[in-house]
PDB file of C-alpha atoms in Angstrom:
ATOM      1  CA  MET H   1      -0.091  -0.107   0.271  1.00 97.00           C
ATOM      2  CA  LYS H   2       1.491   3.254  -0.989  1.00 98.00           C
ATOM      3  CA  LEU H   3       0.990   6.396   1.090  1.00 98.00           C
ATOM      4  CA  ALA H   4       1.633  10.203   1.409  1.00 98.00           C
ATOM      5  CA  ILE H   5       1.304  12.762   4.040  1.00 97.00           C
ATOM      6  CA  MET H   6       1.233  16.468   2.847  1.00 96.00           C
ATOM      7  CA  GLN H   7      -0.386  19.600   4.856  1.00 96.00           C
ATOM      8  CA  PRO H   8      -3.540  20.934   2.848  1.00 97.00           C
ATOM      9  CA  TYR H   9      -3.141  23.725   0.318  1.00 97.00           C
ATOM     10  CA  PHE H  10      -5.367  26.060  -1.455  1.00 96.00           C
ATOM     11  CA  PHE H  11      -6.189  24.690  -5.048  1.00 96.00           C
ATOM     12  CA  PRO H  12      -2.553  22.935  -4.694  1.00 95.00           C
ATOM     13  CA  TYR H  13       0.185  22.912  -7.584  1.00 94.00           C
ATOM     14  CA  ILE H  14       0.733  20.323  -9.962  1.00 93.00           C
ATOM     15  CA  GLY H  15       3.375  17.871  -8.190  1.00 93.00           C
ATOM     16  CA  TYR H  16       0.700  17.782  -5.117  1.00 96.00           C
ATOM     17  CA  TRP H  17      -1.889  16.287  -7.733  1.00 96.00           C
ATOM     18  CA  GLN H  18       0.975  13.980  -8.829  1.00 96.00           C
ATOM     19  CA  LEU H  19       1.408  12.651  -5.441  1.00 97.00           C
ATOM     20  CA  ILE H  20      -2.080  12.034  -4.640  1.00 98.00           C
ATOM     21  CA  HIS H  21      -2.237  10.226  -7.768  1.00 97.00           C
ATOM     22  CA  ALA H  22       0.403   8.058  -6.973  1.00 97.00           C
ATOM     23  CA  VAL H  23      -0.717   6.552  -3.823  1.00 98.00           C
ATOM     24  CA  ASP H  24      -3.386   4.441  -2.196  1.00 98.00           C
ATOM     25  CA  HIS H  25      -4.011   6.513   0.814  1.00 97.00           C
ATOM     26  CA  PHE H  26      -3.343  10.514   1.389  1.00 98.00           C
ATOM     27  CA  VAL H  27      -3.218  11.539   4.680  1.00 98.00           C
ATOM     28  CA  ILE H  28      -3.736  15.146   5.156  1.00 98.00           C
ATOM     29  CA  TYR H  29      -1.706  16.495   7.640  1.00 97.00           C
ATOM     30  CA  ASP H  30      -3.484  19.250   9.563  1.00 96.00           C
ATOM     31  CA  ASP H  31      -2.657  18.960  13.145  1.00 95.00           C
ATOM     32  CA  VAL H  32       0.208  21.063  12.696  1.00 94.00           C
ATOM     33  CA  ASN H  33       0.948  24.400  13.140  1.00 94.00           C
ATOM     34  CA  TYR H  34      -0.618  26.780   9.960  1.00 95.00           C
ATOM     35  CA  ILE H  35       1.998  28.647   8.529  1.00 93.00           C
ATOM     36  CA  LYS H  36       0.937  32.336   7.999  1.00 90.00           C
ATOM     37  CA  GLY H  37       1.813  33.512   4.782  1.00 87.00           C
ATOM     38  CA  GLY H  38       2.154  30.240   3.036  1.00 90.00           C
ATOM     39  CA  TRP H  39       0.132  28.432   0.629  1.00 94.00           C
ATOM     40  CA  ILE H  40      -2.667  26.666   2.755  1.00 96.00           C
ATOM     41  CA  ASN H  41      -5.593  29.460   2.550  1.00 95.00           C
ATOM     42  CA  CYS H  42      -4.049  31.315  -0.642  1.00 94.00           C
ATOM     43  CA  ASN H  43      -2.839  30.687  -4.105  1.00 95.00           C
ATOM     44  CA  ARG H  44      -2.410  33.004  -7.780  1.00 94.00           C
ATOM     45  CA  ILE H  45      -4.369  33.246 -10.712  1.00 92.00           C
ATOM     46  CA  LEU H  46      -3.818  35.159 -13.526  1.00 89.00           C
ATOM     47  CA  ILE H  47      -5.596  38.005 -13.762  1.00 87.00           C
ATOM     48  CA  ASN H  48      -5.079  40.012 -17.139  1.00 87.00           C
ATOM     49  CA  GLY H  49      -1.990  37.875 -17.480  1.00 87.00           C
ATOM     50  CA  LYS H  50      -0.569  38.999 -13.867  1.00 92.00           C
ATOM     51  CA  PRO H  51      -0.173  36.659 -10.899  1.00 94.00           C
ATOM     52  CA  THR H  52      -2.742  37.902  -8.592  1.00 93.00           C
ATOM     53  CA  TYR H  53      -3.244  36.701  -4.949  1.00 93.00           C
ATOM     54  CA  ILE H  54      -6.866  34.707  -4.142  1.00 93.00           C
ATOM     55  CA  THR H  55      -7.171  34.113  -0.438  1.00 92.00           C
ATOM     56  CA  VAL H  56      -9.674  31.880   1.929  1.00 92.00           C
ATOM     57  CA  PRO H  57     -10.427  34.244   4.807  1.00 91.00           C
ATOM     58  CA  LEU H  58      -9.662  33.222   7.823  1.00 94.00           C
ATOM     59  CA  TYR H  59     -10.955  34.124  11.480  1.00 91.00           C
ATOM     60  CA  GLN H  60      -8.365  34.774  14.300  1.00 88.00           C
ATOM     61  CA  SER H  61      -5.551  32.615  12.278  1.00 90.00           C
ATOM     62  CA  SER H  62      -2.073  31.890  13.956  1.00 91.00           C
ATOM     63  CA  SER H  63       0.998  30.227  13.810  1.00 92.00           C
ATOM     64  CA  TYR H  64       0.329  29.004  16.798  1.00 91.00           C
ATOM     65  CA  LYS H  65      -2.767  26.809  16.132  1.00 95.00           C
ATOM     66  CA  HIS H  66      -3.099  23.757  14.214  1.00 96.00           C
ATOM     67  CA  ILE H  67      -4.596  24.074  10.697  1.00 97.00           C
ATOM     68  CA  CYS H  68      -7.407  22.118  11.993  1.00 96.00           C
ATOM     69  CA  ASP H  69      -8.025  24.419  14.806  1.00 96.00           C
ATOM     70  CA  ILE H  70      -8.495  27.167  12.477  1.00 96.00           C
ATOM     71  CA  SER H  71     -12.066  28.781  11.509  1.00 95.00           C
ATOM     72  CA  LEU H  72     -13.203  30.402   8.172  1.00 95.00           C
ATOM     73  CA  GLN H  73     -14.903  33.826   8.144  1.00 91.00           C
ATOM     74  CA  PRO H  74     -18.308  33.453   7.565  1.00 82.00           C
ATOM     75  CA  SER H  75     -18.477  35.956   4.751  1.00 79.00           C
ATOM     76  CA  PRO H  76     -20.182  34.082   2.064  1.00 84.00           C
ATOM     77  CA  VAL H  77     -19.236  37.737   0.229  1.00 88.00           C
ATOM     78  CA  CYS H  78     -15.710  36.844   0.136  1.00 88.00           C
ATOM     79  CA  ARG H  79     -16.675  33.343  -1.555  1.00 91.00           C
ATOM     80  CA  ASN H  80     -19.053  34.897  -4.000  1.00 93.00           C
ATOM     81  CA  ASN H  81     -15.687  37.330  -5.270  1.00 93.00           C
ATOM     82  CA  LEU H  82     -13.436  34.757  -5.534  1.00 93.00           C
ATOM     83  CA  VAL H  83     -16.196  32.778  -7.587  1.00 95.00           C
ATOM     84  CA  LYS H  84     -16.579  36.230  -9.707  1.00 94.00           C
ATOM     85  CA  SER H  85     -12.832  36.484 -10.145  1.00 93.00           C
ATOM     86  CA  VAL H  86     -12.376  33.213 -11.234  1.00 94.00           C
ATOM     87  CA  GLU H  87     -15.070  33.186 -13.547  1.00 95.00           C
ATOM     88  CA  THR H  88     -13.858  36.615 -14.923  1.00 93.00           C
ATOM     89  CA  THR H  89     -10.628  35.924 -15.539  1.00 93.00           C
ATOM     90  CA  TYR H  90     -11.208  32.007 -17.075  1.00 94.00           C
ATOM     91  CA  ARG H  91     -14.841  31.893 -18.787  1.00 94.00           C
ATOM     92  CA  LYS H  92     -13.029  31.881 -22.252  1.00 94.00           C
ATOM     93  CA  SER H  93     -10.766  28.894 -21.231  1.00 94.00           C
ATOM     94  CA  PRO H  94     -11.130  25.436 -22.807  1.00 95.00           C
ATOM     95  CA  CYS H  95     -13.460  23.252 -20.817  1.00 96.00           C
ATOM     96  CA  PHE H  96     -14.709  25.959 -18.739  1.00 97.00           C
ATOM     97  CA  ALA H  97     -18.133  24.870 -19.004  1.00 97.00           C
ATOM     98  CA  GLU H  98     -17.197  21.519 -17.677  1.00 97.00           C
ATOM     99  CA  VAL H  99     -14.697  22.599 -15.025  1.00 97.00           C
ATOM    100  CA  PHE H 100     -16.156  25.652 -13.332  1.00 98.00           C
ATOM    101  CA  PRO H 101     -19.207  24.538 -12.045  1.00 98.00           C
ATOM    102  CA  VAL H 102     -16.843  22.247  -9.629  1.00 98.00           C
ATOM    103  CA  ILE H 103     -14.861  24.847  -8.884  1.00 97.00           C
ATOM    104  CA  GLU H 104     -17.499  27.072  -7.628  1.00 97.00           C
ATOM    105  CA  ARG H 105     -18.937  24.174  -5.449  1.00 97.00           C
ATOM    106  CA  VAL H 106     -15.569  23.714  -4.301  1.00 96.00           C
ATOM    107  CA  ILE H 107     -15.172  27.612  -3.394  1.00 96.00           C
ATOM    108  CA  ARG H 108     -18.927  28.039  -2.050  1.00 95.00           C
ATOM    109  CA  TYR H 109     -18.578  24.599   0.250  1.00 95.00           C
ATOM    110  CA  GLU H 110     -19.929  25.582   3.836  1.00 91.00           C
ATOM    111  CA  ALA H 111     -17.397  25.316   6.286  1.00 93.00           C
ATOM    112  CA  ASP H 112     -16.463  26.430   9.520  1.00 92.00           C
ATOM    113  CA  ASN H 113     -13.430  24.972   9.660  1.00 95.00           C
ATOM    114  CA  LEU H 114     -10.397  25.373   7.172  1.00 97.00           C
ATOM    115  CA  SER H 115      -9.124  21.884   7.925  1.00 97.00           C
ATOM    116  CA  ASP H 116     -12.640  20.473   6.396  1.00 97.00           C
ATOM    117  CA  TYR H 117     -13.162  22.957   3.909  1.00 97.00           C
ATOM    118  CA  LEU H 118      -9.579  22.132   2.444  1.00 98.00           C
ATOM    119  CA  ALA H 119     -10.287  18.370   2.814  1.00 98.00           C
ATOM    120  CA  TYR H 120     -13.813  18.877   0.780  1.00 98.00           C
ATOM    121  CA  GLN H 121     -11.973  20.540  -1.991  1.00 97.00           C
ATOM    122  CA  LEU H 122      -8.941  18.118  -2.258  1.00 98.00           C
ATOM    123  CA  GLN H 123     -11.635  14.803  -2.182  1.00 98.00           C
ATOM    124  CA  THR H 124     -13.676  16.699  -5.010  1.00 98.00           C
ATOM    125  CA  LEU H 125     -11.162  17.678  -7.394  1.00 98.00           C
ATOM    126  CA  THR H 126      -9.749  14.078  -6.832  1.00 98.00           C
ATOM    127  CA  ALA H 127     -12.928  12.418  -7.913  1.00 97.00           C
ATOM    128  CA  PHE H 128     -13.489  15.238 -10.378  1.00 97.00           C
ATOM    129  CA  MET H 129     -10.086  14.052 -12.006  1.00 97.00           C
ATOM    130  CA  GLY H 130     -10.924  10.297 -11.826  1.00 97.00           C
ATOM    131  CA  ILE H 131      -7.880   9.337  -9.194  1.00 97.00           C
ATOM    132  CA  GLN H 132      -8.934   6.604  -6.965  1.00 95.00           C
ATOM    133  CA  THR H 133      -7.506   7.989  -3.687  1.00 97.00           C
ATOM    134  CA  GLU H 134      -8.517   7.468   0.015  1.00 96.00           C
ATOM    135  CA  PHE H 135      -8.094  10.075   2.405  1.00 97.00           C
ATOM    136  CA  VAL H 136      -7.688  10.294   5.988  1.00 96.00           C
ATOM    137  CA  LEU H 137      -7.039  13.290   8.346  1.00 96.00           C
ATOM    138  CA  THR H 138      -4.603  13.391  11.114  1.00 94.00           C
ATOM    139  CA  SER H 139      -6.144  15.151  13.572  1.00 93.00           C
ATOM    140  CA  ARG H 140      -9.137  12.633  13.217  1.00 90.00           C
ATOM    141  CA  CYS H 141      -6.872   9.394  13.075  1.00 87.00           C
ATOM    142  CA  TYR H 142      -3.651   8.865  14.857  1.00 89.00           C
ATOM    143  CA  GLY H 143      -3.450  10.864  18.650  1.00 87.00           C
ATOM    144  CA  ASN H 144       0.728  10.540  18.163  1.00 91.00           C
ATOM    145  CA  ASN H 145       1.351  14.629  18.380  1.00 85.00           C
ATOM    146  CA  ASN H 146       3.870  13.443  21.120  1.00 89.00           C
ATOM    147  CA  LEU H 147       6.125  12.391  17.640  1.00 89.00           C
ATOM    148  CA  SER H 148       7.783  14.628  15.516  1.00 86.00           C
ATOM    149  CA  GLY H 149       9.016  14.733  11.942  1.00 91.00           C
ATOM    150  CA  GLN H 150      10.201  11.794  10.601  1.00 95.00           C
ATOM    151  CA  GLU H 151       9.375   9.368  13.707  1.00 96.00           C
ATOM    152  CA  ARG H 152       5.489  10.819  13.118  1.00 96.00           C
ATOM    153  CA  VAL H 153       5.789   9.792   9.604  1.00 96.00           C
ATOM    154  CA  VAL H 154       6.899   6.609   9.736  1.00 97.00           C
ATOM    155  CA  ASP H 155       4.394   5.860  12.529  1.00 97.00           C
ATOM    156  CA  ILE H 156       0.985   6.855  10.488  1.00 97.00           C
ATOM    157  CA  CYS H 157       2.579   4.640   7.866  1.00 97.00           C
ATOM    158  CA  LYS H 158       2.705   1.542  10.174  1.00 97.00           C
ATOM    159  CA  ARG H 159      -0.655   2.440  11.264  1.00 96.00           C
ATOM    160  CA  GLU H 160      -1.757   2.565   7.557  1.00 96.00           C
ATOM    161  CA  GLY H 161      -0.372  -0.529   6.474  1.00 97.00           C
ATOM    162  CA  ALA H 162       1.432   1.267   4.162  1.00 98.00           C
ATOM    163  CA  THR H 163       4.469  -0.732   2.592  1.00 98.00           C
ATOM    164  CA  THR H 164       5.388   2.497   0.421  1.00 98.00           C
ATOM    165  CA  TYR H 165       6.003   6.150   1.377  1.00 98.00           C
ATOM    166  CA  ILE H 166       5.942   8.552  -1.183  1.00 98.00           C
ATOM    167  CA  ASN H 167       7.091  12.558  -0.644  1.00 96.00           C
ATOM    168  CA  PRO H 168       7.736  14.945  -3.065  1.00 93.00           C
ATOM    169  CA  GLN H 169      11.347  15.532  -3.783  1.00 90.00           C
ATOM    170  CA  GLY H 170      12.123  18.224  -1.420  1.00 87.00           C
ATOM    171  CA  GLY H 171      11.524  15.495   1.433  1.00 88.00           C
ATOM    172  CA  GLN H 172      15.078  14.230   0.393  1.00 90.00           C
ATOM    173  CA  THR H 173      16.394  16.250   2.560  1.00 91.00           C
ATOM    174  CA  LEU H 174      14.021  15.437   5.794  1.00 91.00           C
ATOM    175  CA  TYR H 175      13.887  11.767   5.786  1.00 94.00           C
ATOM    176  CA  GLU H 176      16.585   8.963   6.084  1.00 93.00           C
ATOM    177  CA  ARG H 177      15.967   6.005   3.857  1.00 94.00           C
ATOM    178  CA  ALA H 178      17.576   3.420   6.808  1.00 95.00           C
ATOM    179  CA  CYS H 179      14.938   4.884   9.164  1.00 96.00           C
ATOM    180  CA  PHE H 180      12.056   3.655   6.877  1.00 97.00           C
ATOM    181  CA  SER H 181      13.744   0.735   5.742  1.00 97.00           C
ATOM    182  CA  ASP H 182      14.203  -0.669   9.294  1.00 97.00           C
ATOM    183  CA  ALA H 183      10.336  -0.484   9.620  1.00 97.00           C
ATOM    184  CA  GLY H 184       9.576  -2.498   6.375  1.00 97.00           C
ATOM    185  CA  ILE H 185       8.767   0.510   4.520  1.00 98.00           C
ATOM    186  CA  ASP H 186       9.945   1.765   0.888  1.00 98.00           C
ATOM    187  CA  LEU H 187      10.686   5.638   0.759  1.00 97.00           C
ATOM    188  CA  ARG H 188      10.268   7.089  -2.695  1.00 97.00           C
ATOM    189  CA  PHE H 189       9.813  10.664  -4.227  1.00 96.00           C
ATOM    190  CA  ILE H 190       8.277  12.006  -7.015  1.00 92.00           C
ATOM    191  CA  VAL H 191      10.856  13.783  -9.008  1.00 80.00           C
TER     192      VAL H 191
END
């Protein structure tokens, strides 16, 4: 069984989707600290050919809170504006009529919690792309916050019965192949 673990991102980059497609189980790492200024609740779209930031507005976000403990602002106006920006920018794009309803549903999804909102987005878009991957949230399953880094990842792999752990190439500096091998897990990277 192939497994990957990543923090959730708002409309993640292509390598994130490649990782989801490469595994049987994808663990959403949501009981780690929220990174202010990161890609967890923002992204960029091209408006008139220029990269423009789009964000999911949060309520009292903090780098001292876990992603699963962050609330969304309950303003439908922000989500309406985001939908309009995407629609206006991409309405002449190929496949717009097939893709936009899914994007709109994801943006308008009513959730109070950032982690739930992003998990819904990942699951919905994965299904739309025809990728057969199961999702798990770390905040709901493992209770292993006493572990950190590589030790925690190996523990999650063991609990899920993973034989292979796949990570983006940036993880090559984070993980030791011998540690995974000793646990009976093949460590691989998407390059």
